[in-house]
Amino acid sequence: MSRSFAADERVLEAVAQSSALSDENFAAVCKLAVRLFGSEKQSKRRLTRTASASGWEAEQVEQAVLAIAKILMDGAKDELSERAFRLVLKGMTLPEQHVEVLAQIYEAHAKDIRECVSRETRTSVPHYRNLEWRIDLELGTRFHRNKPKPIVTLRLDTATQPSSSSVPQVQSTCVRVDYDGLKLMQRQLETALKEADSVHCSRIQRYMH
């Protein structure tokens, strides 16, 4: 979990800024973060009211709310205990009282957040199941100048489950790429994984509820 926080500087920046909030205003921001996991949509009026009380712009409060929601979500997904969650928070730039507030909120809502995240992942979006690969390489040729060029064949198995009561549907996709194509795929996947862990992605997920 700590690695995911370190990978997203926007979360760390928003958390660092929230350190300037009073205990009362920080608690209000944390409560707004918890509301993101409920059925009720976030109210702009609440954001504006919290921003006014904090002396912040509404956009700053929203960034803090999304960052804290990301922290709560990661802790719940990893099924961290309240003690382990505290240890993660202490590794961040949060005052001790803010750690106490957020840890108490996590302990009270971790189960509900975990259930919410679990429901959201049961969508029609394909999920990874398995990956198999094979390398084809020409070992002999009459042309001495012809350098061996390995070709990699990938078979990606994904599963789609539209609802919790339906049977997952598995689909296989085959791709043949050379070394340069494989490196390009690697860079794109690394970028996608980093972005999936970002505050921006959390905002998109929020509006998909």
Coordinates of N, CA and C in Angstrom, one line a residue:
M1 N 0.8 -1.2 0.0 CA 0.0 0.0 0.0 C 0.9 1.3 0.0
S2 N 1.9 1.3 0.8 CA 2.8 2.4 0.8 C 3.4 2.7 -0.5
R3 N 3.6 1.7 -1.3 CA 4.2 1.9 -2.6 C 3.2 2.7 -3.5
S4 N 1.9 2.4 -3.4 CA 0.9 3.0 -4.2 C 0.9 4.5 -3.9
F5 N 1.0 4.9 -2.6 CA 1.0 6.3 -2.2 C 2.2 7.0 -2.8
A6 N 3.4 6.3 -2.7 CA 4.6 6.9 -3.2 C 4.5 7.1 -4.7
A7 N 3.8 6.3 -5.4 CA 3.7 6.3 -6.9 C 2.9 7.5 -7.4
D8 N 2.0 8.0 -6.5 CA 1.2 9.1 -7.0 C 1.5 10.4 -6.2
E9 N 2.2 11.3 -6.8 CA 2.7 12.5 -6.1 C 1.5 13.4 -5.8
R10 N 0.4 13.3 -6.6 CA -0.7 14.2 -6.4 C -1.4 13.8 -5.0
V11 N -1.5 12.5 -4.7 CA -2.0 12.2 -3.4 C -1.2 12.7 -2.3
L12 N 0.1 12.6 -2.4 CA 1.0 13.1 -1.3 C 0.9 14.6 -1.2
E13 N 0.8 15.3 -2.3 CA 0.7 16.7 -2.3 C -0.6 17.2 -1.6
A14 N -1.7 16.5 -2.0 CA -3.0 16.9 -1.4 C -3.0 16.6 0.1
V15 N -2.4 15.5 0.5 CA -2.3 15.2 1.9 C -1.4 16.2 2.7
A16 N -0.3 16.6 2.1 CA 0.6 17.6 2.7 C -0.2 18.9 2.9
Q17 N -0.9 19.3 1.9 CA -1.7 20.5 2.0 C -2.8 20.5 3.1
S18 N -3.4 19.3 3.3 CA -4.4 19.1 4.3 C -3.9 19.2 5.7
S19 N -2.6 19.1 5.9 CA -2.0 19.2 7.2 C -2.2 20.6 7.8
A20 N -2.5 21.6 6.9 CA -2.7 23.0 7.4 C -4.1 23.2 7.9
L21 N -5.0 22.2 7.7 CA -6.3 22.3 8.2 C -6.4 22.1 9.7
S22 N -7.4 22.7 10.3 CA -7.7 22.5 11.7 C -8.2 21.1 11.9
D23 N -8.2 20.5 13.1 CA -8.7 19.2 13.3 C -10.2 19.1 12.9
E24 N -11.0 20.1 13.1 CA -12.4 20.1 12.8 C -12.6 20.1 11.3
N25 N -11.9 20.9 10.6 CA -12.0 21.0 9.1 C -11.5 19.8 8.5
F26 N -10.4 19.2 9.0 CA -9.9 18.0 8.5 C -10.9 16.8 8.6
A27 N -11.5 16.8 9.8 CA -12.6 15.8 10.0 C -13.7 15.9 9.0
A28 N -14.1 17.2 8.7 CA -15.1 17.4 7.7 C -14.7 16.9 6.3
V29 N -13.5 17.1 6.0 CA -13.0 16.7 4.7 C -13.0 15.1 4.6
C30 N -12.6 14.5 5.7 CA -12.6 13.0 5.8 C -14.0 12.5 5.6
K31 N -15.0 13.2 6.2 CA -16.4 12.7 6.1 C -16.9 12.8 4.7
L32 N -16.5 13.9 4.0 CA -16.8 14.0 2.6 C -16.2 12.9 1.8
A33 N -15.0 12.5 2.1 CA -14.4 11.4 1.4 C -15.1 10.1 1.6
V34 N -15.6 9.9 2.8 CA -16.4 8.6 3.1 C -17.7 8.6 2.3
R35 N -18.3 9.8 2.1 CA -19.5 9.9 1.4 C -19.4 9.5 -0.1
L36 N -18.2 9.5 -0.6 CA -18.0 9.1 -2.0 C -18.3 7.6 -2.2
F37 N -18.2 6.9 -1.2 CA -18.4 5.4 -1.3 C -19.9 5.0 -1.0
G38 N -20.7 6.0 -0.8 CA -22.1 5.8 -0.5 C -22.9 5.9 -1.8
S39 N -24.2 5.7 -1.7 CA -25.1 5.8 -2.8 C -25.5 7.2 -3.2
E40 N -25.3 8.1 -2.2 CA -25.6 9.5 -2.4 C -24.5 10.3 -3.0
K41 N -24.8 11.0 -4.1 CA -23.8 11.8 -4.8 C -23.2 12.9 -4.0
Q42 N -22.0 13.2 -4.3 CA -21.3 14.3 -3.5 C -22.0 15.6 -3.8
S43 N -22.2 16.4 -2.8 CA -22.9 17.7 -2.9 C -21.9 18.8 -3.0
K44 N -22.1 19.6 -4.1 CA -21.2 20.8 -4.2 C -21.4 21.8 -3.1
R45 N -22.6 21.8 -2.6 CA -22.8 22.7 -1.5 C -22.0 22.3 -0.3
R46 N -21.9 21.1 0.0 CA -21.0 20.6 1.1 C -19.6 21.0 0.9
L47 N -19.1 20.8 -0.4 CA -17.8 21.1 -0.7 C -17.5 22.6 -0.5
T48 N -18.4 23.4 -1.0 CA -18.3 24.9 -0.9 C -18.3 25.3 0.6
R49 N -19.2 24.7 1.4 CA -19.3 25.1 2.8 C -18.0 24.7 3.5
T50 N -17.5 23.5 3.2 CA -16.3 23.1 3.9 C -15.1 24.0 3.4
A51 N -15.1 24.3 2.2 CA -14.0 25.2 1.7 C -14.1 26.6 2.3
S52 N -15.3 27.1 2.5 CA -15.4 28.4 3.1 C -15.0 28.4 4.6
A53 N -15.3 27.3 5.3 CA -14.9 27.2 6.7 C -13.4 27.0 6.8
S54 N -12.8 26.4 5.8 CA -11.3 26.1 5.8 C -10.5 27.3 5.2
G55 N -11.1 28.2 4.5 CA -10.4 29.3 3.9 C -9.8 28.8 2.6
W56 N -10.3 27.8 2.0 CA -9.7 27.2 0.8 C -10.7 27.4 -0.4
E57 N -10.2 27.2 -1.6 CA -11.0 27.1 -2.7 C -11.7 25.7 -2.8
A58 N -12.9 25.7 -3.4 CA -13.6 24.4 -3.5 C -12.8 23.3 -4.2
E59 N -12.0 23.7 -5.2 CA -11.2 22.8 -5.9 C -10.1 22.2 -5.0
Q60 N -9.6 23.0 -4.1 CA -8.6 22.4 -3.2 C -9.2 21.4 -2.2
V61 N -10.4 21.7 -1.8 CA -11.1 20.7 -0.9 C -11.4 19.5 -1.6
E62 N -11.8 19.6 -2.9 CA -12.1 18.4 -3.7 C -10.9 17.5 -3.9
Q63 N -9.7 18.2 -4.1 CA -8.5 17.4 -4.3 C -8.2 16.7 -3.0
A64 N -8.3 17.3 -1.8 CA -8.1 16.7 -0.5 C -9.0 15.5 -0.3
V65 N -10.3 15.7 -0.6 CA -11.3 14.7 -0.4 C -11.0 13.5 -1.3
L66 N -10.6 13.7 -2.5 CA -10.3 12.5 -3.4 C -9.0 11.8 -2.9
A67 N -8.0 12.6 -2.4 CA -6.8 12.0 -1.9 C -7.1 11.1 -0.7
I68 N -7.9 11.6 0.2 CA -8.2 10.9 1.4 C -9.1 9.6 1.1
A69 N -10.0 9.8 0.1 CA -10.8 8.7 -0.4 C -9.9 7.6 -1.0
K70 N -8.8 8.0 -1.7 CA -7.9 7.0 -2.3 C -7.2 6.3 -1.2
I71 N -6.8 7.0 -0.1 CA -6.1 6.3 1.0 C -7.0 5.3 1.7
L72 N -8.2 5.8 1.9 CA -9.2 4.9 2.6 C -9.5 3.6 1.7
M73 N -9.6 3.9 0.4 CA -9.9 2.8 -0.5 C -8.8 1.8 -0.6
D74 N -7.5 2.3 -0.6 CA -6.4 1.4 -0.7 C -6.3 0.5 0.6
G75 N -6.5 1.2 1.7 CA -6.4 0.5 3.0 C -7.5 -0.6 3.1
A76 N -8.7 -0.3 2.6 CA -9.8 -1.2 2.7 C -9.6 -2.4 1.7
K77 N -9.1 -2.1 0.5 CA -8.8 -3.1 -0.5 C -7.7 -4.1 0.0
D78 N -6.7 -3.5 0.7 CA -5.6 -4.4 1.2 C -6.0 -5.0 2.6
E79 N -7.2 -4.7 3.1 CA -7.7 -5.3 4.3 C -6.7 -5.0 5.5
L80 N -6.2 -3.8 5.5 CA -5.3 -3.4 6.6 C -6.1 -3.3 7.9
S81 N -5.5 -3.7 8.9 CA -6.0 -3.5 10.3 C -5.9 -2.0 10.6
E82 N -6.6 -1.6 11.6 CA -6.6 -0.2 12.0 C -5.2 0.2 12.5
R83 N -4.5 -0.7 13.1 CA -3.1 -0.5 13.5 C -2.2 -0.3 12.3
A84 N -2.3 -1.2 11.4 CA -1.5 -1.1 10.2 C -1.8 0.1 9.4
F85 N -3.0 0.5 9.4 CA -3.4 1.8 8.7 C -2.8 3.0 9.3
R86 N -2.7 3.0 10.7 CA -2.1 4.1 11.4 C -0.6 4.2 11.0
L87 N 0.1 3.0 10.9 CA 1.5 3.0 10.6 C 1.7 3.6 9.2
V88 N 0.8 3.3 8.3 CA 0.9 3.9 6.9 C 0.8 5.4 7.0
L89 N -0.2 5.9 7.8 CA -0.5 7.3 7.9 C 0.7 8.0 8.6
K90 N 1.3 7.4 9.5 CA 2.5 8.0 10.2 C 3.7 8.2 9.3
G91 N 3.7 7.5 8.2 CA 4.8 7.6 7.2 C 4.5 8.8 6.3
M92 N 3.4 9.5 6.5 CA 3.0 10.6 5.6 C 3.1 11.9 6.5
T93 N 3.0 13.0 5.8 CA 3.2 14.3 6.5 C 1.8 14.7 7.1
L94 N 1.3 14.0 8.0 CA 0.1 14.3 8.7 C 0.4 14.6 10.2
P95 N -0.3 15.6 10.8 CA -0.1 15.8 12.2 C -0.7 14.6 13.0
E96 N -0.3 14.4 14.2 CA -0.7 13.2 15.0 C -2.2 13.2 15.1
Q97 N -2.8 14.4 15.4 CA -4.3 14.4 15.6 C -5.0 14.1 14.3
H98 N -4.5 14.5 13.1 CA -5.1 14.1 11.9 C -5.0 12.6 11.6
V99 N -3.9 12.0 12.0 CA -3.8 10.6 11.9 C -4.8 9.9 12.8
E100 N -5.1 10.4 14.0 CA -6.1 9.9 14.9 C -7.5 10.0 14.2
V101 N -7.8 11.1 13.7 CA -9.1 11.3 13.1 C -9.3 10.3 11.9
L102 N -8.3 10.3 11.0 CA -8.5 9.4 9.8 C -8.5 7.9 10.2
A103 N -7.7 7.6 11.2 CA -7.7 6.2 11.6 C -9.0 5.7 12.2
Q104 N -9.6 6.6 13.0 CA -11.0 6.3 13.5 C -12.0 6.2 12.4
I105 N -11.9 7.1 11.4 CA -12.9 7.0 10.3 C -12.7 5.7 9.5
Y106 N -11.4 5.4 9.3 CA -11.1 4.1 8.6 C -11.7 2.9 9.4
E107 N -11.5 2.9 10.7 CA -12.0 1.7 11.5 C -13.5 1.6 11.4
A108 N -14.2 2.8 11.4 CA -15.6 2.8 11.4 C -16.2 2.4 10.0
H109 N -15.5 2.7 8.9 CA -16.1 2.6 7.6 C -15.3 1.6 6.7
A110 N -14.3 1.0 7.1 CA -13.5 0.1 6.2 C -14.3 -1.0 5.6
K111 N -15.1 -1.6 6.3 CA -16.0 -2.7 5.8 C -16.9 -2.2 4.7
D112 N -17.6 -1.1 5.0 CA -18.5 -0.5 4.0 C -17.7 -0.1 2.7
I113 N -16.6 0.5 2.9 CA -15.8 0.9 1.7 C -15.3 -0.3 0.9
R114 N -14.9 -1.4 1.6 CA -14.5 -2.6 0.9 C -15.6 -3.2 0.1
E115 N -16.8 -3.2 0.7 CA -18.0 -3.8 0.0 C -18.3 -2.9 -1.2
C116 N -18.2 -1.6 -1.1 CA -18.5 -0.7 -2.2 C -17.5 -0.9 -3.3
V117 N -16.2 -1.0 -3.0 CA -15.2 -1.3 -4.1 C -15.5 -2.6 -4.7
S118 N -15.9 -3.6 -4.0 CA -16.2 -4.9 -4.5 C -17.3 -4.9 -5.5
R119 N -18.3 -4.1 -5.2 CA -19.5 -4.0 -6.1 C -19.1 -3.3 -7.4
E120 N -18.2 -2.3 -7.2 CA -17.8 -1.5 -8.4 C -17.0 -2.3 -9.4
T121 N -16.3 -3.3 -8.9 CA -15.4 -4.1 -9.7 C -16.2 -5.2 -10.5
R122 N -17.4 -5.5 -10.0 CA -18.3 -6.4 -10.7 C -19.0 -5.7 -11.8
T123 N -18.3 -5.4 -12.9 CA -18.9 -4.7 -14.0 C -18.6 -5.5 -15.3
S124 N -19.1 -4.9 -16.4 CA -18.9 -5.6 -17.7 C -17.5 -5.3 -18.2
V125 N -16.6 -4.6 -17.5 CA -15.3 -4.4 -18.0 C -14.5 -5.7 -17.8
P126 N -13.7 -6.1 -18.9 CA -13.0 -7.3 -18.8 C -11.9 -7.3 -17.7
H127 N -11.7 -8.4 -17.0 CA -10.7 -8.5 -16.0 C -9.7 -9.6 -16.4
Y128 N -8.4 -9.3 -15.9 CA -7.3 -10.3 -16.3 C -7.6 -11.6 -15.6
R129 N -7.3 -12.7 -16.4 CA -7.4 -14.0 -15.9 C -6.0 -14.8 -16.1
N130 N -5.4 -14.7 -17.2 CA -4.2 -15.4 -17.5 C -3.4 -14.8 -18.7
L131 N -2.1 -15.0 -18.7 CA -1.3 -14.6 -19.8 C -0.3 -15.7 -20.1
E132 N -0.3 -16.1 -21.4 CA 0.7 -17.1 -21.8 C 1.5 -16.5 -23.0
W133 N 2.8 -16.9 -23.1 CA 3.6 -16.4 -24.1 C 4.6 -17.4 -24.7
R134 N 5.0 -17.1 -25.9 CA 5.9 -18.0 -26.6 C 6.9 -17.2 -27.5
I135 N 8.1 -17.5 -27.5 CA 9.1 -16.8 -28.3 C 9.5 -17.7 -29.5
D136 N 9.4 -17.1 -30.7 CA 9.8 -17.8 -32.0 C 11.0 -17.1 -32.5
L137 N 12.1 -17.9 -32.7 CA 13.4 -17.4 -33.1 C 14.0 -18.3 -34.2
E138 N 14.4 -17.6 -35.3 CA 15.0 -18.4 -36.4 C 16.5 -18.6 -36.0
L139 N 16.9 -19.9 -35.9 CA 18.2 -20.2 -35.5 C 19.2 -20.4 -36.6
G140 N 18.7 -20.7 -37.8 CA 19.6 -20.9 -38.9 C 19.1 -20.2 -40.2
T141 N 20.1 -19.7 -40.9 CA 19.7 -19.0 -42.2 C 20.9 -19.0 -43.1
R142 N 20.7 -18.9 -44.4 CA 21.8 -18.8 -45.3 C 22.5 -17.4 -45.4
F143 N 21.7 -16.4 -44.9 CA 22.2 -15.1 -45.0 C 23.0 -14.7 -43.7
H144 N 24.3 -14.6 -43.8 CA 25.1 -14.3 -42.6 C 24.8 -13.0 -41.9
R145 N 24.4 -12.0 -42.7 CA 24.1 -10.7 -42.2 C 22.7 -10.6 -41.5
N146 N 21.9 -11.6 -41.7 CA 20.6 -11.6 -41.2 C 20.6 -11.9 -39.7
K147 N 20.3 -10.9 -38.8 CA 20.4 -11.0 -37.4 C 19.0 -11.7 -36.9
P148 N 19.1 -12.6 -36.0 CA 17.9 -13.2 -35.5 C 17.0 -12.1 -34.9
K149 N 15.7 -12.2 -35.2 CA 14.7 -11.3 -34.7 C 13.6 -12.1 -34.0
P150 N 13.6 -12.2 -32.7 CA 12.6 -12.9 -32.0 C 11.2 -12.3 -32.1
I151 N 10.2 -13.2 -32.3 CA 8.9 -12.7 -32.3 C 8.1 -13.4 -31.1
V152 N 7.4 -12.5 -30.4 CA 6.8 -13.0 -29.2 C 5.3 -13.1 -29.5
T153 N 4.7 -14.3 -29.1 CA 3.3 -14.5 -29.3 C 2.7 -14.5 -27.9
L154 N 1.7 -13.6 -27.7 CA 1.0 -13.5 -26.4 C -0.4 -13.9 -26.5
R155 N -0.9 -14.6 -25.5 CA -2.3 -14.9 -25.4 C -2.8 -14.4 -24.1
L156 N -3.7 -13.5 -24.2 CA -4.3 -12.9 -23.0 C -5.7 -13.4 -22.8
D157 N -6.0 -13.9 -21.6 CA -7.3 -14.4 -21.2 C -7.9 -13.4 -20.3
T158 N -9.1 -12.9 -20.6 CA -9.9 -12.0 -19.8 C -11.3 -12.6 -19.5
A159 N -11.9 -12.1 -18.4 CA -13.2 -12.6 -18.1 C -14.1 -11.4 -17.9
T160 N -15.3 -11.5 -18.3 CA -16.3 -10.5 -18.2 C -17.5 -11.1 -17.4
Q161 N -17.9 -10.4 -16.3 CA -19.0 -10.8 -15.4 C -20.0 -9.6 -15.3
P162 N -21.0 -9.6 -16.1 CA -21.9 -8.4 -16.0 C -22.6 -8.2 -14.6
S163 N -22.8 -9.3 -13.9 CA -23.5 -9.3 -12.6 C -22.9 -10.4 -11.7
S164 N -23.1 -10.2 -10.4 CA -22.6 -11.2 -9.5 C -23.2 -12.6 -9.6
S165 N -24.4 -12.6 -10.2 CA -25.2 -13.9 -10.4 C -24.9 -14.6 -11.7
S166 N -24.2 -13.9 -12.6 CA -23.9 -14.5 -13.9 C -22.5 -15.3 -13.9
V167 N -22.4 -16.1 -14.9 CA -21.1 -16.9 -15.0 C -20.1 -16.1 -15.8
P168 N -18.9 -16.0 -15.3 CA -17.9 -15.2 -16.1 C -17.7 -15.7 -17.5
Q169 N -17.6 -14.8 -18.4 CA -17.3 -15.2 -19.8 C -15.9 -14.9 -20.2
V170 N -15.2 -16.0 -20.5 CA -13.7 -15.9 -20.8 C -13.5 -15.6 -22.3
Q171 N -12.6 -14.7 -22.6 CA -12.3 -14.4 -23.9 C -10.7 -14.4 -24.1
S172 N -10.2 -15.0 -25.2 CA -8.8 -15.0 -25.4 C -8.4 -14.1 -26.6
T173 N -7.3 -13.3 -26.4 CA -6.8 -12.5 -27.4 C -5.4 -12.8 -27.7
C174 N -5.0 -13.0 -29.0 CA -3.6 -13.4 -29.3 C -3.0 -12.2 -30.1
V175 N -1.7 -11.9 -29.7 CA -1.0 -10.9 -30.4 C 0.4 -11.4 -30.6
R176 N 1.0 -11.0 -31.8 CA 2.3 -11.3 -32.2 C 3.1 -10.0 -32.4
V177 N 4.2 -9.8 -31.6 CA 4.9 -8.6 -31.6 C 6.4 -8.9 -31.7
D178 N 7.2 -7.9 -32.2 CA 8.7 -8.1 -32.1 C 9.1 -7.4 -30.8
Y179 N 10.5 -7.3 -30.7 CA 11.0 -6.8 -29.4 C 10.6 -5.4 -29.2
D180 N 10.7 -4.5 -30.2 CA 10.3 -3.1 -30.1 C 8.9 -3.0 -29.7
G181 N 8.0 -3.8 -30.3 CA 6.6 -3.7 -30.0 C 6.3 -4.1 -28.6
L182 N 7.1 -5.1 -28.1 CA 6.9 -5.6 -26.7 C 7.3 -4.5 -25.7
K183 N 8.4 -3.8 -26.0 CA 8.9 -2.7 -25.1 C 7.9 -1.6 -25.1
L184 N 7.3 -1.3 -26.3 CA 6.3 -0.3 -26.3 C 5.0 -0.6 -25.5
M185 N 4.6 -1.9 -25.6 CA 3.5 -2.4 -24.8 C 3.8 -2.3 -23.3
Q186 N 5.1 -2.6 -22.9 CA 5.5 -2.5 -21.5 C 5.4 -1.1 -21.0
R187 N 5.9 -0.1 -21.8 CA 5.8 1.3 -21.4 C 4.4 1.8 -21.2
Q188 N 3.5 1.4 -22.2 CA 2.1 1.8 -22.1 C 1.4 1.2 -20.9
L189 N 1.7 -0.1 -20.6 CA 1.1 -0.7 -19.5 C 1.5 -0.1 -18.2
E190 N 2.8 0.2 -18.1 CA 3.3 0.9 -16.9 C 2.7 2.3 -16.7
T191 N 2.5 3.0 -17.8 CA 1.8 4.3 -17.7 C 0.4 4.1 -17.3
A192 N -0.3 3.1 -17.8 CA -1.7 2.9 -17.5 C -1.9 2.5 -16.0
L193 N -1.0 1.7 -15.5 CA -1.1 1.3 -14.1 C -0.8 2.4 -13.2
K194 N 0.1 3.3 -13.5 CA 0.4 4.5 -12.7 C -0.8 5.4 -12.7
E195 N -1.4 5.6 -13.9 CA -2.6 6.5 -14.0 C -3.8 5.9 -13.2
A196 N -3.9 4.6 -13.3 CA -5.1 4.0 -12.6 C -5.0 4.2 -11.1
D197 N -3.8 4.5 -10.6 CA -3.6 4.7 -9.1 C -3.7 6.2 -8.8
S198 N -4.1 7.0 -9.7 CA -4.0 8.4 -9.5 C -5.4 9.0 -9.0
V199 N -5.3 10.3 -8.5 CA -6.4 11.0 -8.0 C -7.4 11.2 -9.2
H200 N -6.9 11.5 -10.4 CA -7.7 11.7 -11.5 C -8.6 10.5 -11.8
C201 N -8.0 9.3 -11.7 CA -8.8 8.1 -11.9 C -9.9 8.0 -10.8
S202 N -9.6 8.3 -9.6 CA -10.5 8.3 -8.5 C -11.7 9.2 -8.8
R203 N -11.4 10.4 -9.5 CA -12.5 11.3 -9.8 C -13.4 10.7 -10.9
I204 N -12.8 10.0 -11.9 CA -13.6 9.3 -12.9 C -14.5 8.3 -12.3
Q205 N -13.9 7.4 -11.4 CA -14.7 6.4 -10.8 C -15.8 7.0 -10.0
R206 N -15.6 8.1 -9.4 CA -16.7 8.7 -8.6 C -17.9 9.1 -9.5
Y207 N -17.6 9.6 -10.7 CA -18.7 10.0 -11.6 C -19.3 8.8 -12.3
M208 N -18.7 7.6 -12.2 CA -19.2 6.4 -12.8 C -20.2 5.7 -11.9
H209 N -20.3 6.2 -10.6 CA -21.2 5.5 -9.7 C -22.6 5.6 -10.1

